[in-house]
mmCIF file of C-alpha atoms in Angstrom:
data_model
loop_
_atom_site.group_PDB
_atom_site.id
_atom_site.type_symbol
_atom_site.label_atom_id
_atom_site.label_comp_id
_atom_site.label_asym_id
_atom_site.label_seq_id
_atom_site.Cartn_x
_atom_site.Cartn_y
_atom_site.Cartn_z
ATOM 1 C CA MET A 28 2.520 -11.102 -14.143
ATOM 2 C CA LEU A 29 1.605 -10.935 -10.492
ATOM 3 C CA GLN A 30 -1.802 -12.309 -9.643
ATOM 4 C CA VAL A 31 -4.000 -11.221 -6.781
ATOM 5 C CA ALA A 32 -5.047 -14.147 -4.633
ATOM 6 C CA ARG A 33 -8.241 -13.940 -2.640
ATOM 7 C CA ALA A 34 -8.569 -14.582 1.071
ATOM 8 C CA ALA A 35 -12.203 -15.200 1.968
ATOM 9 C CA SER A 36 -12.016 -13.109 5.138
ATOM 10 C CA GLY A 37 -10.642 -10.090 3.290
ATOM 11 C CA ARG A 38 -13.343 -9.510 0.704
ATOM 12 C CA VAL A 39 -14.597 -5.936 0.447
ATOM 13 C CA GLU A 40 -18.305 -5.402 -0.006
ATOM 14 C CA PRO A 41 -18.429 -3.585 -3.362
ATOM 15 C CA SER A 42 -21.622 -1.756 -2.481
ATOM 16 C CA ARG A 43 -20.047 -0.115 0.585
ATOM 17 C CA TYR A 44 -17.012 1.070 -1.362
ATOM 18 C CA ASP A 45 -19.153 2.076 -4.330
ATOM 19 C CA ARG A 46 -21.562 4.152 -2.275
ATOM 20 C CA ALA A 47 -18.757 6.087 -0.595
ATOM 21 C CA LEU A 48 -17.281 7.072 -3.958
ATOM 22 C CA ALA A 49 -20.668 7.737 -5.539
ATOM 23 C CA GLU A 50 -21.477 10.363 -2.916
ATOM 24 C CA LEU A 51 -19.066 12.773 -4.568
ATOM 25 C CA GLY A 52 -19.473 11.632 -8.145
ATOM 26 C CA PHE A 53 -16.377 9.435 -8.342
ATOM 27 C CA ALA A 54 -18.469 6.455 -9.406
ATOM 28 C CA ASP A 55 -22.033 6.041 -10.612
ATOM 29 C CA GLY A 56 -22.947 3.413 -8.032
ATOM 30 C CA ALA A 57 -23.850 0.792 -10.597
ATOM 31 C CA SER A 58 -20.553 0.301 -12.417
ATOM 32 C CA GLY A 59 -18.046 1.430 -9.824
ATOM 33 C CA PRO A 60 -14.660 -0.038 -8.953
ATOM 34 C CA PRO A 61 -14.156 -3.794 -8.601
ATOM 35 C CA VAL A 62 -13.828 -5.442 -5.228
ATOM 36 C CA VAL A 63 -10.342 -5.633 -3.790
ATOM 37 C CA ASP A 64 -9.911 -9.285 -4.679
ATOM 38 C CA GLY A 65 -11.760 -9.211 -7.966
ATOM 39 C CA PRO A 66 -10.179 -9.905 -11.381
ATOM 40 C CA ASP A 67 -8.163 -7.187 -13.063
ATOM 41 C CA ALA A 68 -9.189 -5.880 -16.431
ATOM 42 C CA GLU A 69 -6.788 -6.956 -19.131
ATOM 43 C CA PRO A 70 -5.476 -4.147 -21.338
ATOM 44 C CA SER A 71 -6.348 -4.605 -24.976
ATOM 45 C CA GLY A 72 -5.890 -2.831 -28.272
ATOM 46 C CA THR A 73 -8.544 -1.049 -30.266
ATOM 47 C CA ASP A 74 -9.218 -4.249 -32.179
ATOM 48 C CA GLY A 75 -9.936 -6.154 -28.948
ATOM 49 C CA GLU A 76 -6.735 -8.184 -29.065
ATOM 50 C CA GLU A 77 -4.526 -8.329 -26.000
ATOM 51 C CA ARG A 78 -1.348 -6.275 -26.204
ATOM 52 C CA PRO A 79 1.622 -7.973 -24.498
ATOM 53 C CA GLY A 80 3.375 -4.640 -24.003
ATOM 54 C CA ALA A 81 0.334 -3.170 -22.300
ATOM 55 C CA VAL A 82 0.001 -6.238 -20.103
ATOM 56 C CA LYS A 83 3.636 -5.952 -19.050
ATOM 57 C CA ALA A 84 3.144 -2.267 -18.300
ATOM 58 C CA ALA A 85 0.124 -3.114 -16.167
ATOM 59 C CA ALA A 86 2.175 -5.705 -14.323
ATOM 60 C CA ARG A 87 4.865 -3.132 -13.615
ATOM 61 C CA ALA A 88 2.226 -0.753 -12.289
ATOM 62 C CA ARG A 89 0.916 -3.462 -9.995
ATOM 63 C CA VAL A 90 4.274 -3.888 -8.289
ATOM 64 C CA SER A 91 5.123 -0.202 -7.921
ATOM 65 C CA GLY A 92 5.209 1.464 -4.561
ATOM 66 C CA GLY A 93 7.373 -0.679 -2.333
ATOM 67 C CA VAL A 94 6.125 -4.162 -3.239
ATOM 68 C CA ARG A 95 8.955 -6.684 -2.987
ATOM 69 C CA LEU A 96 7.856 -10.318 -2.921
ATOM 70 C CA TYR A 97 11.341 -11.910 -3.095
ATOM 71 C CA ALA A 98 10.276 -15.196 -4.717
ATOM 72 C CA PRO A 99 9.121 -16.069 -8.263
ATOM 73 C CA GLY A 100 5.513 -17.175 -8.273
ATOM 74 C CA ALA A 101 4.490 -15.066 -5.270
ATOM 75 C CA ARG A 102 1.099 -13.360 -5.399
ATOM 76 C CA LEU A 103 -0.433 -10.373 -3.710
ATOM 77 C CA VAL A 104 -2.990 -11.570 -1.185
ATOM 78 C CA SER A 105 -6.171 -9.730 -0.320
ATOM 79 C CA THR A 106 -6.148 -10.135 3.447
ATOM 80 C CA ARG A 107 -8.456 -8.660 6.045
ATOM 81 C CA GLN A 108 -5.803 -5.998 6.641
ATOM 82 C CA VAL A 109 -5.799 -5.008 2.965
ATOM 83 C CA ALA A 110 -9.590 -4.836 2.937
ATOM 84 C CA GLY A 111 -9.557 -2.475 5.921
ATOM 85 C CA VAL A 112 -7.108 -0.109 4.219
ATOM 86 C CA VAL A 113 -9.156 -0.152 1.012
ATOM 87 C CA GLU A 114 -12.270 0.945 2.856
ATOM 88 C CA ALA A 115 -10.426 3.606 4.867
ATOM 89 C CA VAL A 116 -8.775 5.085 1.776
ATOM 90 C CA GLY A 117 -12.030 4.881 -0.183
ATOM 91 C CA HIS A 118 -13.869 6.925 2.428
ATOM 92 C CA THR A 119 -11.045 9.476 2.642
ATOM 93 C CA VAL A 120 -10.977 9.967 -1.125
ATOM 94 C CA ALA A 121 -14.757 10.211 -1.362
ATOM 95 C CA ALA A 122 -14.830 12.855 1.372
ATOM 96 C CA ARG A 123 -11.813 14.666 -0.108
ATOM 97 C CA GLY A 124 -10.167 14.564 3.277
ATOM 98 C CA ILE A 125 -6.827 13.664 4.812
ATOM 99 C CA GLY A 126 -6.045 10.100 5.877
ATOM 100 C CA CYS A 127 -3.158 8.480 7.751
ATOM 101 C CA VAL A 128 -2.323 4.783 7.350
ATOM 102 C CA TYR A 129 0.167 3.653 9.976
ATOM 103 C CA GLY A 130 1.502 0.559 11.707
ATOM 104 C CA ASP A 131 4.722 -1.350 12.278
ATOM 105 C CA THR A 132 7.218 -1.885 9.456
ATOM 106 C CA GLY A 133 6.702 -4.835 7.134
ATOM 107 C CA LEU A 134 2.945 -5.194 7.552
ATOM 108 C CA GLY A 135 2.057 -4.240 3.974
ATOM 109 C CA LYS A 136 0.801 -0.675 4.442
ATOM 110 C CA THR A 137 2.134 0.624 1.139
ATOM 111 C CA VAL A 138 0.921 -2.457 -0.731
ATOM 112 C CA ALA A 139 -2.562 -2.043 0.720
ATOM 113 C CA VAL A 140 -2.748 1.674 -0.102
ATOM 114 C CA GLU A 141 -1.558 1.007 -3.646
ATOM 115 C CA GLN A 142 -4.287 -1.627 -3.986
ATOM 116 C CA ALA A 143 -6.869 0.885 -2.755
ATOM 117 C CA LEU A 144 -5.670 3.480 -5.262
ATOM 118 C CA HIS A 145 -5.716 0.866 -8.011
ATOM 119 C CA LEU A 146 -9.429 0.345 -7.374
ATOM 120 C CA LEU A 147 -10.379 3.989 -7.877
ATOM 121 C CA PRO A 148 -12.201 4.794 -11.122
ATOM 122 C CA ALA A 149 -9.750 5.604 -13.898
ATOM 123 C CA ARG A 150 -10.942 9.217 -14.109
ATOM 124 C CA VAL A 151 -9.772 9.949 -10.550
ATOM 125 C CA PRO A 152 -6.172 11.251 -10.777
ATOM 126 C CA VAL A 153 -3.667 9.677 -8.407
ATOM 127 C CA TRP A 154 -0.486 11.632 -7.677
ATOM 128 C CA ARG A 155 2.411 9.934 -5.891
ATOM 129 C CA ALA A 156 5.003 12.173 -4.262
ATOM 130 C CA VAL A 157 8.385 10.764 -3.251
ATOM 131 C CA VAL A 158 10.340 12.534 -0.510
ATOM 132 C CA GLY A 159 13.824 11.924 0.849
ATOM 133 C CA VAL A 160 14.960 11.555 4.434
ATOM 134 C CA ARG A 161 14.119 14.634 6.506
ATOM 135 C CA PRO A 162 13.365 16.787 3.476
ATOM 136 C CA GLY A 163 13.278 20.558 3.707
ATOM 137 C CA LEU A 164 10.429 22.656 2.390
ATOM 138 C CA PRO A 165 12.080 23.304 -1.015
ATOM 139 C CA GLN A 166 12.556 19.552 -1.554
ATOM 140 C CA VAL A 167 8.952 18.803 -0.610
ATOM 141 C CA ARG A 168 7.677 21.598 -2.847
ATOM 142 C CA ALA A 169 9.718 20.179 -5.738
ATOM 143 C CA ALA A 170 8.409 16.660 -5.065
ATOM 144 C CA LEU A 171 4.813 17.885 -5.064
ATOM 145 C CA CYS A 172 5.339 19.817 -8.298
ATOM 146 C CA GLU A 173 6.830 16.728 -9.936
ATOM 147 C CA ALA A 174 3.992 14.489 -8.713
ATOM 148 C CA LEU A 175 1.363 16.906 -10.025
ATOM 149 C CA GLY A 176 3.117 17.328 -13.366
ATOM 150 C CA LEU A 177 4.104 20.953 -12.783
ATOM 151 C CA PRO A 178 7.360 22.452 -14.126
ATOM 152 C CA SER A 179 9.323 21.973 -10.916
ATOM 153 C CA GLY A 180 12.540 23.308 -12.420
ATOM 154 C CA SER A 181 11.144 26.787 -12.915
ATOM 155 C CA LEU A 182 8.989 26.822 -9.761
ATOM 156 C CA THR A 183 11.176 25.168 -7.116
ATOM 157 C CA HIS A 184 13.035 28.326 -6.096
ATOM 158 C CA ARG A 185 10.035 30.631 -6.353
ATOM 159 C CA ALA A 186 7.819 29.852 -3.390
ATOM 160 C CA GLY A 187 4.927 32.151 -4.276
ATOM 161 C CA PRO A 188 4.351 30.974 -7.867
ATOM 162 C CA ALA A 189 4.953 27.355 -6.865
ATOM 163 C CA ASP A 190 2.411 27.502 -4.049
ATOM 164 C CA GLN A 191 -0.118 29.138 -6.347
ATOM 165 C CA ALA A 192 0.420 26.488 -9.018
ATOM 166 C CA LEU A 193 0.053 23.699 -6.445
ATOM 167 C CA ALA A 194 -3.150 25.223 -5.072
ATOM 168 C CA GLU A 195 -4.608 25.433 -8.587
ATOM 169 C CA ALA A 196 -3.633 21.822 -9.343
ATOM 170 C CA LEU A 197 -5.188 20.583 -6.094
ATOM 171 C CA ALA A 198 -8.477 22.242 -7.012
ATOM 172 C CA GLU A 199 -9.018 19.201 -9.236
ATOM 173 C CA PRO A 200 -10.620 16.201 -7.479
ATOM 174 C CA GLY A 201 -7.993 13.528 -7.046
ATOM 175 C CA VAL A 202 -5.754 11.990 -4.415
ATOM 176 C CA LEU A 203 -2.144 12.669 -3.445
ATOM 177 C CA PHE A 204 -0.339 9.693 -1.905
ATOM 178 C CA LEU A 205 2.715 10.476 0.176
ATOM 179 C CA ASP A 206 4.546 7.435 1.543
ATOM 180 C CA ASP A 207 7.098 7.480 4.380
ATOM 181 C CA ALA A 208 5.304 10.430 5.938
ATOM 182 C CA GLN A 209 7.234 9.842 9.169
ATOM 183 C CA ARG A 210 10.131 11.638 7.453
ATOM 184 C CA LEU A 211 8.229 14.934 7.422
ATOM 185 C CA SER A 212 8.969 17.607 9.998
ATOM 186 C CA PRO A 213 6.225 19.704 11.667
ATOM 187 C CA PRO A 214 6.946 22.730 9.417
ATOM 188 C CA VAL A 215 6.578 20.568 6.302
ATOM 189 C CA LEU A 216 3.351 19.039 7.594
ATOM 190 C CA ASP A 217 2.069 22.518 8.353
ATOM 191 C CA TYR A 218 2.874 23.493 4.768
ATOM 192 C CA LEU A 219 0.750 20.583 3.528
ATOM 193 C CA ARG A 220 -1.997 21.680 5.891
ATOM 194 C CA GLN A 221 -1.932 25.170 4.391
ATOM 195 C CA LEU A 222 -2.240 23.742 0.880
ATOM 196 C CA TRP A 223 -5.274 21.702 1.935
ATOM 197 C CA ASP A 224 -6.770 24.732 3.650
ATOM 198 C CA SER A 225 -6.583 26.698 0.394
ATOM 199 C CA PRO A 226 -10.010 27.792 -0.907
ATOM 200 C CA GLY A 227 -11.176 25.442 -3.613
ATOM 201 C CA CYS A 228 -8.961 22.488 -2.685
ATOM 202 C CA ALA A 229 -10.843 19.394 -3.867
ATOM 203 C CA ALA A 230 -8.129 16.752 -3.521
ATOM 204 C CA ALA A 231 -7.662 14.080 -0.890
ATOM 205 C CA LEU A 232 -4.348 13.467 0.860
ATOM 206 C CA VAL A 233 -3.235 10.007 2.015
ATOM 207 C CA LEU A 234 -0.177 9.826 4.272
ATOM 208 C CA CYS A 235 1.416 6.466 5.020
ATOM 209 C CA GLY A 236 4.351 5.136 6.966
ATOM 210 C CA ALA A 237 5.590 3.414 10.103
ATOM 211 C CA GLY A 238 5.578 6.183 12.691
ATOM 212 C CA SER A 239 3.600 8.591 10.527
ATOM 213 C CA GLU A 240 1.020 8.940 13.304
ATOM 214 C CA ARG A 241 3.751 10.134 15.667
ATOM 215 C CA ALA A 242 4.998 12.661 13.111
ATOM 216 C CA LEU A 243 1.473 14.024 12.751
ATOM 217 C CA ALA A 244 1.096 14.170 16.528
ATOM 218 C CA ARG A 245 3.891 16.754 16.583
ATOM 219 C CA ALA A 246 2.004 18.984 14.130
ATOM 220 C CA ALA A 247 -1.179 19.832 16.022
ATOM 221 C CA ALA A 248 -2.871 21.860 13.287
ATOM 222 C CA MET A 249 -2.359 19.112 10.715
ATOM 223 C CA ARG A 250 -3.278 16.358 13.163
ATOM 224 C CA SER A 251 -6.628 17.990 13.902
ATOM 225 C CA ARG A 252 -7.499 17.939 10.197
ATOM 226 C CA VAL A 253 -6.926 14.214 9.672
ATOM 227 C CA LEU A 254 -10.273 12.671 8.803
ATOM 228 C CA THR A 255 -9.271 9.008 8.851
ATOM 229 C CA TRP A 256 -6.731 7.215 11.024
ATOM 230 C CA HIS A 257 -6.183 3.583 10.103
ATOM 231 C CA GLN A 258 -3.741 1.272 11.863
ATOM 232 C CA VAL A 259 -2.622 -1.795 9.918
ATOM 233 C CA SER A 260 -2.368 -4.820 12.185
ATOM 234 C CA ARG A 261 -0.291 -7.986 11.990
ATOM 235 C CA LEU A 262 -1.548 -11.166 10.399
ATOM 236 C CA ASP A 263 -3.673 -13.191 12.765
ATOM 237 C CA THR A 264 -1.829 -16.403 13.598
ATOM 238 C CA GLN A 265 -4.829 -18.543 12.731
ATOM 239 C CA ASP A 266 -4.973 -16.948 9.268
ATOM 240 C CA VAL A 267 -1.298 -17.582 8.453
ATOM 241 C CA PRO A 268 -1.651 -21.074 6.852
ATOM 242 C CA ARG A 269 -4.448 -20.014 4.512
ATOM 243 C CA THR A 270 -2.797 -16.704 3.653
ATOM 244 C CA LEU A 271 0.565 -18.313 2.884
ATOM 245 C CA GLY A 272 -1.099 -20.939 0.710
ATOM 246 C CA LEU A 273 -2.498 -18.103 -1.388
ATOM 247 C CA PHE A 274 0.774 -16.182 -1.293
ATOM 248 C CA HIS A 275 2.962 -18.898 -2.807
ATOM 249 C CA PRO A 276 2.415 -22.488 -4.011
ATOM 250 C CA VAL A 277 5.390 -23.699 -1.967
ATOM 251 C CA TRP A 278 3.245 -23.447 1.187
ATOM 252 C CA GLU A 279 0.214 -25.297 -0.122
ATOM 253 C CA ASP A 280 1.232 -28.700 1.295
ATOM 254 C CA ALA A 281 2.902 -27.458 4.489
ATOM 255 C CA ASP A 282 1.540 -28.584 7.836
ATOM 256 C CA PRO A 283 -0.537 -25.693 9.252
ATOM 257 C CA ALA A 284 0.831 -26.438 12.723
ATOM 258 C CA ASP A 285 4.402 -25.895 11.462
ATOM 259 C CA LEU A 286 3.425 -22.547 9.936
ATOM 260 C CA VAL A 287 1.720 -21.410 13.110
ATOM 261 C CA ARG A 288 4.797 -22.393 15.097
ATOM 262 C CA ALA A 289 7.122 -20.471 12.735
ATOM 263 C CA ASP A 290 4.859 -17.441 12.955
ATOM 264 C CA GLU A 291 4.849 -17.479 16.739
ATOM 265 C CA GLN A 292 8.617 -17.931 16.980
ATOM 266 C CA THR A 293 9.919 -15.858 14.047
ATOM 267 C CA ALA A 294 7.539 -13.972 11.763
ATOM 268 C CA ARG A 295 5.038 -12.754 14.375
ATOM 269 C CA GLY A 296 2.439 -11.819 11.794
ATOM 270 C CA ASN A 297 4.822 -9.702 9.697
ATOM 271 C CA PHE A 298 4.155 -10.234 6.008
ATOM 272 C CA ARG A 299 7.572 -8.949 4.901
ATOM 273 C CA THR A 300 9.221 -11.513 7.157
ATOM 274 C CA TRP A 301 7.111 -14.274 5.654
ATOM 275 C CA ALA A 302 8.087 -13.092 2.159
ATOM 276 C CA LYS A 303 11.764 -13.487 3.096
ATOM 277 C CA ILE A 304 11.162 -16.932 4.618
ATOM 278 C CA THR A 305 9.371 -17.910 1.404
ATOM 279 C CA SER A 306 12.383 -16.827 -0.620
ATOM 280 C CA HIS A 307 14.725 -19.054 1.395
ATOM 281 C CA VAL A 308 12.346 -22.025 1.245
ATOM 282 C CA CYS A 309 12.092 -21.686 -2.550
ATOM 283 C CA ALA A 310 15.873 -21.449 -2.860
ATOM 284 C CA ALA A 311 16.380 -24.581 -0.762
ATOM 285 C CA ARG A 312 13.873 -26.560 -2.807
ATOM 286 C CA GLY A 313 15.528 -25.309 -5.991
ATOM 287 C CA ARG A 314 18.848 -26.723 -4.794
ATOM 288 C CA ASP A 315 17.219 -30.079 -3.995
ATOM 289 C CA PRO A 316 14.313 -30.614 -6.427
ATOM 290 C CA GLY A 317 13.900 -34.217 -5.283
ATOM 291 C CA ALA A 318 13.173 -33.289 -1.688
ATOM 292 C CA GLY A 319 9.902 -34.490 -0.262
ATOM 293 C CA GLY A 320 7.224 -32.424 1.402
ATOM 294 C CA LEU A 321 7.996 -29.240 3.243
ATOM 295 C CA ASP A 322 8.729 -30.335 6.808
ATOM 296 C CA ARG A 323 9.442 -28.487 10.023
ATOM 297 C CA ASP A 324 13.217 -28.734 9.648
ATOM 298 C CA ALA A 325 13.138 -27.049 6.245
ATOM 299 C CA ILE A 326 11.028 -24.211 7.641
ATOM 300 C CA ASP A 327 13.336 -23.824 10.635
ATOM 301 C CA GLN A 328 16.376 -23.638 8.343
ATOM 302 C CA ALA A 329 14.713 -20.908 6.276
ATOM 303 C CA CYS A 330 13.850 -18.974 9.426
ATOM 304 C CA ALA A 331 17.434 -19.271 10.651
ATOM 305 C CA ARG A 332 18.599 -17.513 7.483
ATOM 306 C CA LEU A 333 17.004 -14.319 8.725
ATOM 307 C CA GLY A 334 19.470 -13.959 11.578
ATOM 308 C CA PRO A 335 18.719 -12.109 14.830
ATOM 309 C CA TYR A 336 16.555 -9.410 13.173
ATOM 310 C CA PRO A 337 13.865 -11.112 11.104
#
């Protein structure tokens, strides 16, 4: 099972997150969601004993939504960037507004949003819609119906009934997460805007993706309704050694100066790139278990495996 490692600089103040949700009744303020780097609750049976199947299902849920760590033993790390997304999404959900999480590829946007959604109280529905590349309105309508548990087969080709059913479903407080929002055309974004303008809509909408802010910029009506814009930044170079030590045990004994150098020359604060470097380092050590400490040459060889486009 994946574990969540804690970075001291990324801790979310539970009271701030709690209060935002409590304003609209999502939490009671005293027993709200855990902090972003707090321990997960372990699923158990009615008799209090742990259920291995339930634990495995929870583990699968933890890695859904674009998380690919590449190396056995890797852990999700609660960085400052993750903490910022958690607070931004928490405010958007509490206000039942529209939020956009954007930034360069490989920075962990989807992972951070999934962590934020994981922290919501269990009674808050989370709907995840999956869209293809440059989807048309019928495809988006079908994806929304599927995410909301509506009979998409009978509604997809009937715009009026489908729109009515979607509007009724979105009258329930909850949050719709739509990743890769940069794929959406202005007409599709305007369709989403119309759904959120429907009387009685009580749901929040979280859009995420590299370039999603530019897609929204081309849909003026939708752009003007975005409550929260949050840009995910790269890892700070000075935080790389500590973060990598939490990410995977293979980095625990590495020289911080070597990690900083590799970040400046190759990874440039991109967490996905560091995950790939970690994979190659682990593979090399697996081929030579008797090798000594992780030196600069070994790190350089792993970086070289990434080719000209790390």
